[in-house]
Coordinates of C-alpha atoms in Angstrom, one line a residue:
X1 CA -6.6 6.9 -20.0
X2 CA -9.1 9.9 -20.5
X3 CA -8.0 12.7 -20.4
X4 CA -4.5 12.6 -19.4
X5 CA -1.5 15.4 -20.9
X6 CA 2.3 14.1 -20.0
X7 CA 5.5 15.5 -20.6
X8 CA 8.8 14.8 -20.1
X9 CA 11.8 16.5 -18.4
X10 CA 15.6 16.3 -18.0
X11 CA 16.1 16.9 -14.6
X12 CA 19.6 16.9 -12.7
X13 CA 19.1 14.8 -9.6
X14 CA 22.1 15.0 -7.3
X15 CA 21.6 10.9 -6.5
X16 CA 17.8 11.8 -5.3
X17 CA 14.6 11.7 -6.6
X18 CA 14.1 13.9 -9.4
X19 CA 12.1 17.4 -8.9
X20 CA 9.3 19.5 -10.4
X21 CA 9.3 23.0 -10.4
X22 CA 5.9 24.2 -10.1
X23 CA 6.0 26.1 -14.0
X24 CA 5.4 22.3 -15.3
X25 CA 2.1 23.0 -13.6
X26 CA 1.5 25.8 -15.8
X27 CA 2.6 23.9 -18.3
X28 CA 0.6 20.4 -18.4
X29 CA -2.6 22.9 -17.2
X30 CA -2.0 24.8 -20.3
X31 CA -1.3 21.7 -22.5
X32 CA -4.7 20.4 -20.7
X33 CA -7.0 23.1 -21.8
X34 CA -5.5 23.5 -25.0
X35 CA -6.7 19.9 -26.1
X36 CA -9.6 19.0 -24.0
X37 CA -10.5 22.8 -23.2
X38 CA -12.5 23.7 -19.7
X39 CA -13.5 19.2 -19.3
X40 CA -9.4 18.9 -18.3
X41 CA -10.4 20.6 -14.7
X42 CA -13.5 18.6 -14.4
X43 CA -12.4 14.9 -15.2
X44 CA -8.3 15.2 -16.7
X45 CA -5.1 14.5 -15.3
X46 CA -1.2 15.9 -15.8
X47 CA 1.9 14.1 -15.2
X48 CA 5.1 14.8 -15.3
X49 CA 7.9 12.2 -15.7
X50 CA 11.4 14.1 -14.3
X51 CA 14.3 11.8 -15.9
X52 CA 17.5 11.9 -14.3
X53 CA 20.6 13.8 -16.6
X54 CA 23.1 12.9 -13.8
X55 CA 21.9 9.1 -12.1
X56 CA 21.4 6.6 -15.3
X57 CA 17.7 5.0 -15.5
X58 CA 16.3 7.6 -12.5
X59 CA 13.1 8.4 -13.5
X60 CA 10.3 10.5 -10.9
X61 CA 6.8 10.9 -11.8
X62 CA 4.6 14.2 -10.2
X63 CA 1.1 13.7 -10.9
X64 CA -2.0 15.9 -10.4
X65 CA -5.8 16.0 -11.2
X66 CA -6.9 18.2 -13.4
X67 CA -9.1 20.1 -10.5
X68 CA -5.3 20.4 -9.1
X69 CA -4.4 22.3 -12.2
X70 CA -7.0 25.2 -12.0
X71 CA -5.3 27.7 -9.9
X72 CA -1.9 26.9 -12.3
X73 CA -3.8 27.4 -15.0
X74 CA -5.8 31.1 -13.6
X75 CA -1.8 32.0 -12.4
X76 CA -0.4 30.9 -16.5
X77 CA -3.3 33.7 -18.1
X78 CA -2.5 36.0 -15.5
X79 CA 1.2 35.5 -16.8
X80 CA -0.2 35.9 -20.4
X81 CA -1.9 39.3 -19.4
X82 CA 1.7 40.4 -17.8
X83 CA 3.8 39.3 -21.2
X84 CA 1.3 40.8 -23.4
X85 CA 1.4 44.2 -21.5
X86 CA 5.3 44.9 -20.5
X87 CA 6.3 43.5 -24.4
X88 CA 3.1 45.7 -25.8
X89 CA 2.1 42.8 -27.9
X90 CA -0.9 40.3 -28.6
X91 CA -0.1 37.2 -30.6
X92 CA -4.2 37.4 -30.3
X93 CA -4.2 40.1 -32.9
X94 CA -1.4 39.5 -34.7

């Protein structure tokens, strides 16, 4: 519905529900602006569904607002801006 960006991961699960790691933040906030640009924060949603690699049929789901994904988003350019400076490289320009 709307604005919405999912993705999938293979989690391990160790017989409990199944984890996020809080890159697939950066992730789905990236994915968000990428398609519906600055809107995602206003009115989008992320979710993630975590499948199980080690308990058969376990699936999790993490879900957040896009307003959630902001600050994930302002940390992934601020990641950008590292990258592009220690490899001395701009995919930008290139």
């Amino acid at each position: 519905e709307g604005m919405t960006i999912c993705d999938i991961k293979s989690r391990k699960s160790k017989g409990k529900k199944v984890s996020s790691y809080e890159t697939d933040q950066f992730q789905l906030a990236a994915y968000g602006y990428a398609l519906f640009g600055a809107d995602f924060f206003v009115g989008g949603r992320g979710i993630i569904f975590a499948v199980s690699t080690t308990d058969v049929g376990l699936v999790t789901t993490h879900e957040w607002a896009g307003a959630e994904l902001k600050p994930a988003f302002d940390a992934f350019l601020a990641l950008c801006a590292v990258w592009r400076y220690m490899n001395n490289f701009d995919p930008r320009k290139a």
